[in-house]
CSV table of C-alpha atoms in Angstrom, one decimal:
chain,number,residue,atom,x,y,z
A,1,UNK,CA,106.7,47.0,245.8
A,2,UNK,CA,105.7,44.4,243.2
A,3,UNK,CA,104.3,45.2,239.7
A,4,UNK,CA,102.5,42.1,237.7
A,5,UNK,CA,102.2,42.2,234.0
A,6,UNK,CA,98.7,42.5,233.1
A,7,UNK,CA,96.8,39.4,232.1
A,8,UNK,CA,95.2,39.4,229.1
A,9,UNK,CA,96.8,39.4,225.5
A,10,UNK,CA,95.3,42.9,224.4
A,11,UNK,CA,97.0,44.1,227.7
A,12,UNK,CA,100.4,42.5,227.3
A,13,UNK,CA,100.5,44.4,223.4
A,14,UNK,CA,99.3,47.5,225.1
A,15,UNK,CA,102.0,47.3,228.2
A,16,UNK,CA,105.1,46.5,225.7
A,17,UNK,CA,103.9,49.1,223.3
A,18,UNK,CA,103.6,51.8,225.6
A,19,UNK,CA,106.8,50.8,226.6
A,20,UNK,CA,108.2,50.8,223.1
A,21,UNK,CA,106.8,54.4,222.9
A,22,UNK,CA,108.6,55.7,225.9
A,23,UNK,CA,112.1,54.2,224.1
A,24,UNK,CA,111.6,55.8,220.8
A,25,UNK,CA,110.6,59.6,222.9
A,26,UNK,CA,113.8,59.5,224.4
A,27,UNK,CA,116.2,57.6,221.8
A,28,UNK,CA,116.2,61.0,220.2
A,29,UNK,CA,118.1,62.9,223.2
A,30,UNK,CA,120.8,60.6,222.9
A,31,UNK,CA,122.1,62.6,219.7
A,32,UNK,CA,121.9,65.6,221.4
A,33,UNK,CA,125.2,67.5,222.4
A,34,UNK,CA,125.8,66.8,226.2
A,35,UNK,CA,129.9,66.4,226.4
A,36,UNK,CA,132.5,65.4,224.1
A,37,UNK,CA,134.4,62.4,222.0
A,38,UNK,CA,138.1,61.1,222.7
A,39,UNK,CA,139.9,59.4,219.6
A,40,UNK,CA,143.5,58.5,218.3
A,41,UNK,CA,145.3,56.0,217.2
A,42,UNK,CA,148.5,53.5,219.2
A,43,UNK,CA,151.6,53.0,217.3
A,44,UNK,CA,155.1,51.9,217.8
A,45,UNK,CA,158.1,54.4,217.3
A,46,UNK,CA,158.2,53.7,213.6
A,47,UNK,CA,155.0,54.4,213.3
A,48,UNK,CA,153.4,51.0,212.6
A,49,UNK,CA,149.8,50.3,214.7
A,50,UNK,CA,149.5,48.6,217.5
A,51,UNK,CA,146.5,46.4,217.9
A,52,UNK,CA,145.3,45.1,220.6
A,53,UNK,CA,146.5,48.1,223.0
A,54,UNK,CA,144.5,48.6,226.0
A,55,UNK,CA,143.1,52.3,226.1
A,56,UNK,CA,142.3,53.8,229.7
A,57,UNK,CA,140.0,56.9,229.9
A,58,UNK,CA,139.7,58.4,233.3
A,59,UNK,CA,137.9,61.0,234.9
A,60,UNK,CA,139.7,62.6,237.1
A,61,UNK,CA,137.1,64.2,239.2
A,62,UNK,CA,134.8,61.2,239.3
A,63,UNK,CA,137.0,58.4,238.5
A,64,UNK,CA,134.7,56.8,236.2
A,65,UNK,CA,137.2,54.8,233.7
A,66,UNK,CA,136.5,52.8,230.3
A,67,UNK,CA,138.3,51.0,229.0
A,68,UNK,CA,139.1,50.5,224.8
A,69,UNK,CA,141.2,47.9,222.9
A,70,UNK,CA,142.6,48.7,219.6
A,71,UNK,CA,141.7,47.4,216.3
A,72,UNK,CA,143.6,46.2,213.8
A,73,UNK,CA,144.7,50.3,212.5
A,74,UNK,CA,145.5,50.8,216.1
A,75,UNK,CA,142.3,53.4,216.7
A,76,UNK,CA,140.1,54.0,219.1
A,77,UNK,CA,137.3,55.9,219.7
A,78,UNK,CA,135.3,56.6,223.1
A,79,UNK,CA,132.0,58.9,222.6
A,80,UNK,CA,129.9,60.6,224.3
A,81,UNK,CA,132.0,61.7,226.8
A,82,UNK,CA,131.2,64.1,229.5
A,83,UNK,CA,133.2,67.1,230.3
A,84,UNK,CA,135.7,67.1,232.8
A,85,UNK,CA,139.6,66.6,233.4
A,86,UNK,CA,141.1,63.4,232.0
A,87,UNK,CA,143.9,61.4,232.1
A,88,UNK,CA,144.3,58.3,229.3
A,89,UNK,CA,146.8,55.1,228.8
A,90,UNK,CA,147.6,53.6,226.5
A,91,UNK,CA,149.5,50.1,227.0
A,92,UNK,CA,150.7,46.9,225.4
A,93,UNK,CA,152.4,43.8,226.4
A,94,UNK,CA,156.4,44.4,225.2
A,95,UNK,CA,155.8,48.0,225.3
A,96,UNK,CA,156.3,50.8,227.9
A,97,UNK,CA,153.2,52.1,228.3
A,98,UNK,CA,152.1,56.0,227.7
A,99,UNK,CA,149.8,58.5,229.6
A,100,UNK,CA,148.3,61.9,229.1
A,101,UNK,CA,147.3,64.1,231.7
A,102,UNK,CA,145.9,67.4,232.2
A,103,UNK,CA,143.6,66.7,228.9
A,104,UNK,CA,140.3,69.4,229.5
A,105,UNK,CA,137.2,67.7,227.2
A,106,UNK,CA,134.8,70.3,226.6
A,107,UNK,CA,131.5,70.7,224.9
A,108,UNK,CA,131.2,70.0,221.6
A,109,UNK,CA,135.2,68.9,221.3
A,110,UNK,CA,136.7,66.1,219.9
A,111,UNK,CA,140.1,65.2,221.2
A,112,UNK,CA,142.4,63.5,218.6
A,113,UNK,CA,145.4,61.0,220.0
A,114,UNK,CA,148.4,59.7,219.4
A,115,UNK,CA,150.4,57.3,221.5
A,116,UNK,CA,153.9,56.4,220.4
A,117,UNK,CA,155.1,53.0,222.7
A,118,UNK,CA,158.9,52.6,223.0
A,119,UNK,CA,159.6,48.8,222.9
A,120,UNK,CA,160.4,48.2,226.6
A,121,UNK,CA,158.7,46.4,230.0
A,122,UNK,CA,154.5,47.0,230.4
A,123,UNK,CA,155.5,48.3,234.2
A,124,UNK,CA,157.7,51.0,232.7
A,125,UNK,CA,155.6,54.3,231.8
A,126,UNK,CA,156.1,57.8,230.2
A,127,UNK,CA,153.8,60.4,231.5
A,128,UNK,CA,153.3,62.9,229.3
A,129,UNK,CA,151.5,66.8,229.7
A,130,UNK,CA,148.8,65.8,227.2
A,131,UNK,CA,148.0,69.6,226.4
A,132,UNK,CA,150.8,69.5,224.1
A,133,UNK,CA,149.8,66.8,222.0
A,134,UNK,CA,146.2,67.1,221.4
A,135,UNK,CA,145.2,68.0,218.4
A,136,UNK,CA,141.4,69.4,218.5
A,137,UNK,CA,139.6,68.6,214.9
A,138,UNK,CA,136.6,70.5,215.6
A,139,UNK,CA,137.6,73.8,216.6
A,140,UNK,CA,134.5,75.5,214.8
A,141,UNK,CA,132.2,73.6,217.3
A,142,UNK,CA,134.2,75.1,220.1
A,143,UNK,CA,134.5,78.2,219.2
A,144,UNK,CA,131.7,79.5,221.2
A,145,UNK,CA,132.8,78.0,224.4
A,146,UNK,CA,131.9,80.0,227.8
A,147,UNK,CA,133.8,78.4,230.2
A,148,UNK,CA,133.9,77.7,233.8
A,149,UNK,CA,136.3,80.4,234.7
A,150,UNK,CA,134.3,83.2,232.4
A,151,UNK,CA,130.7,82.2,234.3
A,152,UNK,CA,132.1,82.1,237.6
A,153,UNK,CA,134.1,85.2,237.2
A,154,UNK,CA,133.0,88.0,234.6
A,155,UNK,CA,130.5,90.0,236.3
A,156,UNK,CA,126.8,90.1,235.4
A,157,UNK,CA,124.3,92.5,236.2
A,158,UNK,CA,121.0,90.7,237.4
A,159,UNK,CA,123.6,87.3,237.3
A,160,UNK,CA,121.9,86.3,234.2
A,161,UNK,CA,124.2,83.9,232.5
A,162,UNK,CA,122.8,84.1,229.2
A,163,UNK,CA,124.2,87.9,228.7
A,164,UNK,CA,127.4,85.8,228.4
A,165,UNK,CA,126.1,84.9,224.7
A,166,UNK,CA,127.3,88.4,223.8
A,167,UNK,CA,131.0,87.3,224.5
A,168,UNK,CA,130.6,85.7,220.8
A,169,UNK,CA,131.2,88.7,218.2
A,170,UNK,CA,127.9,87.2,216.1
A,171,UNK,CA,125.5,87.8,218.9
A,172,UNK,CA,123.7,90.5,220.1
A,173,UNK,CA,120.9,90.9,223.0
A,174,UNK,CA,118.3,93.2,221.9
A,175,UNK,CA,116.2,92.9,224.8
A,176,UNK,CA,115.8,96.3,225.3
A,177,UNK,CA,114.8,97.3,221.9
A,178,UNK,CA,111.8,94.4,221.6
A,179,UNK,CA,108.4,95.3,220.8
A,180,UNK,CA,105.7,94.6,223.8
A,181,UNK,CA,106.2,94.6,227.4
A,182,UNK,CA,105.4,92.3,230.3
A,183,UNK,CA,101.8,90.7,229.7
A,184,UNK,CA,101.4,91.7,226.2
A,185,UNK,CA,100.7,89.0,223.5
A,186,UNK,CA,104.4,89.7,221.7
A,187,UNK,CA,106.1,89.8,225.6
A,188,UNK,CA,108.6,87.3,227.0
A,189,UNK,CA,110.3,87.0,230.1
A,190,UNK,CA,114.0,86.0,229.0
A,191,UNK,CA,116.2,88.0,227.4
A,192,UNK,CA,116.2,87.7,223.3
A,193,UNK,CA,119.3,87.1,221.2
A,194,UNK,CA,120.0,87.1,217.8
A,195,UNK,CA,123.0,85.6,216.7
A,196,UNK,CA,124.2,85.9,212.8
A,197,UNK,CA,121.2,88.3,211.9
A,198,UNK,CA,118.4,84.7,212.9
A,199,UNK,CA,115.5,85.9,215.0
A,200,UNK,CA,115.5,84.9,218.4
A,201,UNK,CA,112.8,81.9,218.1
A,202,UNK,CA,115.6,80.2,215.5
A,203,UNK,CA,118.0,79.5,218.3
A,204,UNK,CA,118.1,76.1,220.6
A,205,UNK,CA,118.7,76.0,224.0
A,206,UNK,CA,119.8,72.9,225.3
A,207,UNK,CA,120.0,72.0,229.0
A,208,UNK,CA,122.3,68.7,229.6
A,209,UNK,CA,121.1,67.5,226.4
A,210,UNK,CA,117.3,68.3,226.9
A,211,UNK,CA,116.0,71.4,224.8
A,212,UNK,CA,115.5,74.1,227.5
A,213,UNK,CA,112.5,76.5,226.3
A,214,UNK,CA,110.9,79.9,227.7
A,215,UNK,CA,107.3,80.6,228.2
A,216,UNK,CA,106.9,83.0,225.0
A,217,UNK,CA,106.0,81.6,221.7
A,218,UNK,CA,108.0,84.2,220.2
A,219,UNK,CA,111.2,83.9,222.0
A,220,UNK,CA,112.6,80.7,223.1
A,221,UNK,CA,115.0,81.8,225.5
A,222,UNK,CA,114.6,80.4,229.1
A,223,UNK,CA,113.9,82.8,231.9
A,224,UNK,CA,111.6,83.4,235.4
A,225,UNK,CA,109.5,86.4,235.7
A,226,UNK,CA,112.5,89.0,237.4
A,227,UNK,CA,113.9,88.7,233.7
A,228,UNK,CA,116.9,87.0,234.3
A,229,UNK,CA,118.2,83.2,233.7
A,230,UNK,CA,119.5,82.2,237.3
A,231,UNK,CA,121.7,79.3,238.3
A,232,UNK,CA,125.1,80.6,237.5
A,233,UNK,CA,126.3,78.6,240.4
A,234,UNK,CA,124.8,75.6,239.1
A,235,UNK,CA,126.3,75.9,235.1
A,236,UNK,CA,129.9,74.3,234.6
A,237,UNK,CA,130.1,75.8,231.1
A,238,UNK,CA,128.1,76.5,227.9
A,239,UNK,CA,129.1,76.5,224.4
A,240,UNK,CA,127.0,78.4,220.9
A,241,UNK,CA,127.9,76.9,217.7
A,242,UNK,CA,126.5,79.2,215.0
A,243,UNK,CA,126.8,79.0,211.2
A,244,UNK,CA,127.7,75.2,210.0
A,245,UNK,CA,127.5,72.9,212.1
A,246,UNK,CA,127.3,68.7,212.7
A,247,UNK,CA,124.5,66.6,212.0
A,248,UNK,CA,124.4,66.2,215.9
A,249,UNK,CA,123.1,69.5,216.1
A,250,UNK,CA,119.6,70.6,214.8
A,251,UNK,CA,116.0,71.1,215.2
A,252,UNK,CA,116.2,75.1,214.8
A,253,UNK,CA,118.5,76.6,212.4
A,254,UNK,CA,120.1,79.1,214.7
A,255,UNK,CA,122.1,78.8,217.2
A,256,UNK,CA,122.5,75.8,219.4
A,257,UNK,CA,123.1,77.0,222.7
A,258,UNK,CA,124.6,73.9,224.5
A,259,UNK,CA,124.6,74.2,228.7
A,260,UNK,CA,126.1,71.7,230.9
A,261,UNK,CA,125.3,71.3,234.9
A,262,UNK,CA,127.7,71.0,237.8
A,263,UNK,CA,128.1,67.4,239.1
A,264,UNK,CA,129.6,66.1,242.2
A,265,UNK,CA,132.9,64.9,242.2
A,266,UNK,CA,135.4,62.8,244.7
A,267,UNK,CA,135.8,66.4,246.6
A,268,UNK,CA,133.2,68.6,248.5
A,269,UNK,CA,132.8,71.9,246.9
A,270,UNK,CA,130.2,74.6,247.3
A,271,UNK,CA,129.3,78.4,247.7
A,272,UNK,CA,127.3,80.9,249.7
A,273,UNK,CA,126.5,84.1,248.0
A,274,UNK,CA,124.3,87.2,248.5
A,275,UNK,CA,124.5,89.9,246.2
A,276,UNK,CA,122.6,93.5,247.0
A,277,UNK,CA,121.4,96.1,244.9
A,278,UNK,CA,120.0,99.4,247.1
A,279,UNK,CA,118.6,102.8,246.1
A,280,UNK,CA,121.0,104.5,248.8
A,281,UNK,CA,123.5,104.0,246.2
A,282,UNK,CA,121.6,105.0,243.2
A,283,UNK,CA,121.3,108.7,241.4
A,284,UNK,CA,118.2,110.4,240.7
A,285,UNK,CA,116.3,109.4,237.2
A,286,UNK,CA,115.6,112.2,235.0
A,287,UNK,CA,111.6,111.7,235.6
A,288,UNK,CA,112.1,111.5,239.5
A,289,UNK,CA,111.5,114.3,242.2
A,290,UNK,CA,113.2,115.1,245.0
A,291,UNK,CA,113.4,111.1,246.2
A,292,UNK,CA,114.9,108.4,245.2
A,293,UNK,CA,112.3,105.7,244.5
A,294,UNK,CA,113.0,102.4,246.1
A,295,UNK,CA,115.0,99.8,244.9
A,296,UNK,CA,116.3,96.9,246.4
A,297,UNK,CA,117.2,93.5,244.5
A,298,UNK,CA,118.6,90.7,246.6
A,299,UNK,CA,120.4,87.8,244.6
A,300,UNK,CA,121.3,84.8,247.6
A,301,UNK,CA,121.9,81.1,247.4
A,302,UNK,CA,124.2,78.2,248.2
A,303,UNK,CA,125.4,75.7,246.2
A,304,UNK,CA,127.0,72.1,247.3
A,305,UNK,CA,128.3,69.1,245.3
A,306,UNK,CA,130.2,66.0,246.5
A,307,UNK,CA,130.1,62.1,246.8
A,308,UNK,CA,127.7,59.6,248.3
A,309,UNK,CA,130.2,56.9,247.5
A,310,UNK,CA,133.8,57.6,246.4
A,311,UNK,CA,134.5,56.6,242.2
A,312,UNK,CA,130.7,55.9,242.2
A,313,UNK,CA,128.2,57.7,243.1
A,314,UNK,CA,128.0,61.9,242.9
A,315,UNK,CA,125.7,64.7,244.3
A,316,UNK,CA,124.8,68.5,243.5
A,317,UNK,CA,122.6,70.9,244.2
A,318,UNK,CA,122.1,75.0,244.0
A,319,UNK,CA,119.1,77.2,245.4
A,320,UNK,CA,119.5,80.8,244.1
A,321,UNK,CA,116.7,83.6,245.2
A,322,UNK,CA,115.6,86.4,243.9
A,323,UNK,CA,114.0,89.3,245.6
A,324,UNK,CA,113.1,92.5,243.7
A,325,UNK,CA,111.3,95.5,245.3
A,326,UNK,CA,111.6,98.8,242.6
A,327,UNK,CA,109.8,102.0,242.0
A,328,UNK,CA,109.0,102.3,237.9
A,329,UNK,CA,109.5,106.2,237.9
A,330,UNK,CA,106.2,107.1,235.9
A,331,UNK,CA,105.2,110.5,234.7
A,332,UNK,CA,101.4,111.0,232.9
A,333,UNK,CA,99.4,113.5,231.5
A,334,UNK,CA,96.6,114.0,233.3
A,335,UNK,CA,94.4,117.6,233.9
A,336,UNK,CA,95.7,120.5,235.5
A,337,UNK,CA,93.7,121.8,239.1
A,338,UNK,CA,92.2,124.2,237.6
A,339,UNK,CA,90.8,121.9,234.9
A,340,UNK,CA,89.2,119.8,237.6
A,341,UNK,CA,87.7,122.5,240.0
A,342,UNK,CA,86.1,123.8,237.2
A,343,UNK,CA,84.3,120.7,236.1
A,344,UNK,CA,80.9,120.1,236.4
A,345,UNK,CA,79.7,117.7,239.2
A,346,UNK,CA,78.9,114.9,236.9
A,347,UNK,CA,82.4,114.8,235.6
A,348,UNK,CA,84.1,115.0,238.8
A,349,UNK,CA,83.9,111.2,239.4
A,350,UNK,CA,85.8,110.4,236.5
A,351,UNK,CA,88.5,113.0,237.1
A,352,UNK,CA,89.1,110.7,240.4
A,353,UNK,CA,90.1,108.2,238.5
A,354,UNK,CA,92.8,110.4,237.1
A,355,UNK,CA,96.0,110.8,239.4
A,356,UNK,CA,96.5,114.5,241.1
A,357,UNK,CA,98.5,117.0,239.3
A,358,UNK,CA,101.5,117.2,241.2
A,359,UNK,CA,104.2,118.5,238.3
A,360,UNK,CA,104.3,121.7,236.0
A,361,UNK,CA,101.2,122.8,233.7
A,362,UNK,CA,101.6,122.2,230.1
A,363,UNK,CA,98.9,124.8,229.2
A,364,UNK,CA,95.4,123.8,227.5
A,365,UNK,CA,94.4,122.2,231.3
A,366,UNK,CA,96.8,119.7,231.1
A,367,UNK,CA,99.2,119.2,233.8
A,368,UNK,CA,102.3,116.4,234.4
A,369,UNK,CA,101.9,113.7,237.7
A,370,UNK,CA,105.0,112.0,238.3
A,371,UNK,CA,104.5,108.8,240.9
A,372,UNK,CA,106.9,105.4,241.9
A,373,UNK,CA,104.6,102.6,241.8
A,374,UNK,CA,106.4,99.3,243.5
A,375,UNK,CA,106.8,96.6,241.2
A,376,UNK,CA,107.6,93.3,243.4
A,377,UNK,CA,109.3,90.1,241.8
A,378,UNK,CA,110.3,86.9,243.6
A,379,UNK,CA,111.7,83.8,242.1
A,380,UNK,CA,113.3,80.6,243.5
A,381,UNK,CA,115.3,78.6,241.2
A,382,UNK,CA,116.8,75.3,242.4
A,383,UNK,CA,119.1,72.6,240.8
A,384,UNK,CA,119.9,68.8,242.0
A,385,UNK,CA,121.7,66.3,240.1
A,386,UNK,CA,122.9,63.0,240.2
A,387,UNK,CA,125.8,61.1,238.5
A,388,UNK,CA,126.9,57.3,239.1
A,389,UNK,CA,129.1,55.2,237.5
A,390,UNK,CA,127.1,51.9,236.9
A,391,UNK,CA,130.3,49.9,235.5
A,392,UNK,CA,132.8,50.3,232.6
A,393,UNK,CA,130.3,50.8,229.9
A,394,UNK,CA,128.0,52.7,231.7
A,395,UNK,CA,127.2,55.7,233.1
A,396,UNK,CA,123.9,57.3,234.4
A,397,UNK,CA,122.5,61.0,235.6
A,398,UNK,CA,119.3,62.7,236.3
A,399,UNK,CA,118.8,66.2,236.5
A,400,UNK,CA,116.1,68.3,238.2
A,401,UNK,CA,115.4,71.8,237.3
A,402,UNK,CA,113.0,74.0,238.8
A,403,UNK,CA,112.4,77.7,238.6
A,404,UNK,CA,108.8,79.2,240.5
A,405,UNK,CA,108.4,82.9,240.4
A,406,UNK,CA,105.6,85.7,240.4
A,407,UNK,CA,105.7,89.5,239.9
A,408,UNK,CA,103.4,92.1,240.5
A,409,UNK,CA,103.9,94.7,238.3
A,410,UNK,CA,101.7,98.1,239.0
């Protein structure tokens, strides 16, 4: 397809200012927290710098490298790095050169180096466990971490990750306590935190970068109508920085809830799931008769990630259903049998609109119904992205969310 630059002067302003418009709406994102930052310094063994070092960052997973050179205090500095598994070397003509593995970069962190190079030949090389000499300068921004073993493992009810927020001793989900239900004015459909004492419309979620908001003006929590935020499958690992924190973060003065996607890497990797909730296995509530009312809840999904092109180019996906079919155990007042044979005929079609007495009598001509009315929820929620490694200096991914969902609710 060919595109022509329009014609006319008026046009050409408007087409590069549009244009400029678009760079200065998403300049902004750039400062938000997506991954990490790598730093450290080279030096010899008597601890003088080493300039002109060559500094290899690799990701394990994707093998996306970049490459660094020195300056003249021997530092470096690589930011905006994403998450992942690295391994880094550090070289110099004269010099043996040095690598780190097994270095974990998580959200939020900011890995400090320091290379020592014995005087020796460049093809000679000391591999190091880097785990034991990293020194992490910005522990408070990590505190908060979930990571990928905690969502994948710790059970959730529902397999909302957000409960997960709770891990961190200054939060606490109040969900149950709010005021309003469903499809009042006050309601929202995710779950509300508050974290250090802030209301839950103070926090920022953040979704690889990109602020990731609920429906409810009062709560900005992300969630589908069944109540939960799905994708577990799809979310590597999360972090909440609360308190102080980096001019990085902002916007809302709460907490910054920072999530990161799965990506593809050089392996294939995936999951099948189906979890089942059934009223077979439930007890009786209080408020119901002799039945159980029904309940079943059906979580299923899949999830795969892999390559398109080894070292370049990476893809992942998740579908995760929802099906909900439950009986709200209801009990109303409503008049007693007697109290409706003995009304007059022009009353009598109003009483119809009252449900049957079919509990005990309270006295006065009032009476108890208890009834199970079904309330039905379905959501689909999917999940595709895609990374590539454009060159050295470059890296590029786009992410698709989507979450559709309805619920009837008697």
């Amino acid at each position: 397809m060919q595109h022509r630059f329009p014609s006319s002067d008026s046009s050409r302003i408007l087409f590069f200012a549009l244009l400029l418009q678009l760079f200065v709406t998403v300049l902004p994102l750039r400062a938000q927290v997506v991954g990490g930052a790598i730093s450290g310094i080279v030096e010899d063994s008597t601890g003088a710098a080493i300039p002109g070092a060559t500094v290899v960052v690799r990701d394990v997973e994707t093998g996306a490298q970049r490459t660094l050179i020195t300056g003249a205090d021997g530092g470096f500095s690589a930011p905006s790095v994403p998450v992942g598994s690295y391994t880094i070397t550090a070289s110099r003509q004269g010099f043996k050169s040095e690598e780190r593995d097994n270095l974990t970069l998580v959200i939020g962190q900011s890995l400090n180096l320091t290379f020592q190079l014995d005087v020796g030949a460049v093809t000679q090389q000391v591999i190091v466990g880097g785990h034991n000499f990293v020194i992490n300068t910005t522990t408070e921004q990590t505190s908060g971490l979930i990571d990928e073993r905690q969502v994948r493992q710790l059970p959730l009810n529902g397999r909302s990750f957000d409960e997960l927020l709770t891990l961190n001793p200054a939060a606490v989900n109040y969900t149950a306590q709010r005021s309003g239900s469903v499809g009042t004015s006050n309601s929202s459909v995710g779950n509300m935190f508050a974290v250090d004492g802030r209301r839950p419309q103070d926090n920022l979620f953040l979704l690889n970068g990109i602020e990731y908001t609920g429906a409810s003006l009062i709560n900005n929590t992300p969630g589908g109508t069944s109540g939960q935020l799905l994708g577990v499958d799809a979310i590597r690992e999360f972090n909440v920085v609360n308190g102080a924190y980096g001019a990085q973060y902002g916007q809302r003065d709460g907490a910054q809830v920072s999530i990161v996607t799965q990506s593809g890497t050089n392996d294939f990797h995936g999951s099948a799931y189906e979890f089942l909730r059934n009223s077979i296995l439930d007890a009786r509530n209080y408020f119901d008769q002799a039945t159980i009312p029904e309940f079943q809840r059906n979580n299923f999904g899949a999830a795969l990630g892999g390559p398109i092109r080894r070292n370049k180019v990476f893809l992942f996906g998740n579908y995760e259903g929802y099906r909900q079919n439950l009986g709200l155990s209801d009990v109303t007042l409503v008049p007693d049998n007697a109290s409706r044979a003995a009304a007059v005929s022009s009353v009598q079609p109003l009483l119809a609109l009252w449900p049957v007495q079919n509990g005990p009598e309270l006295g006065s001509g009032i009476a108890e119904a208890f009834s199970t009315p079904t309330q039905r929820v379905r959501e689909d929620f999917g999940t595709t992205r895609v990374d590539a490694n454009l060159g050295p200096s470059d890296t590029f991914f786009s992410v698709y969310t989507i979450d559709d969902s309805d619920a009837n609710t008697p």
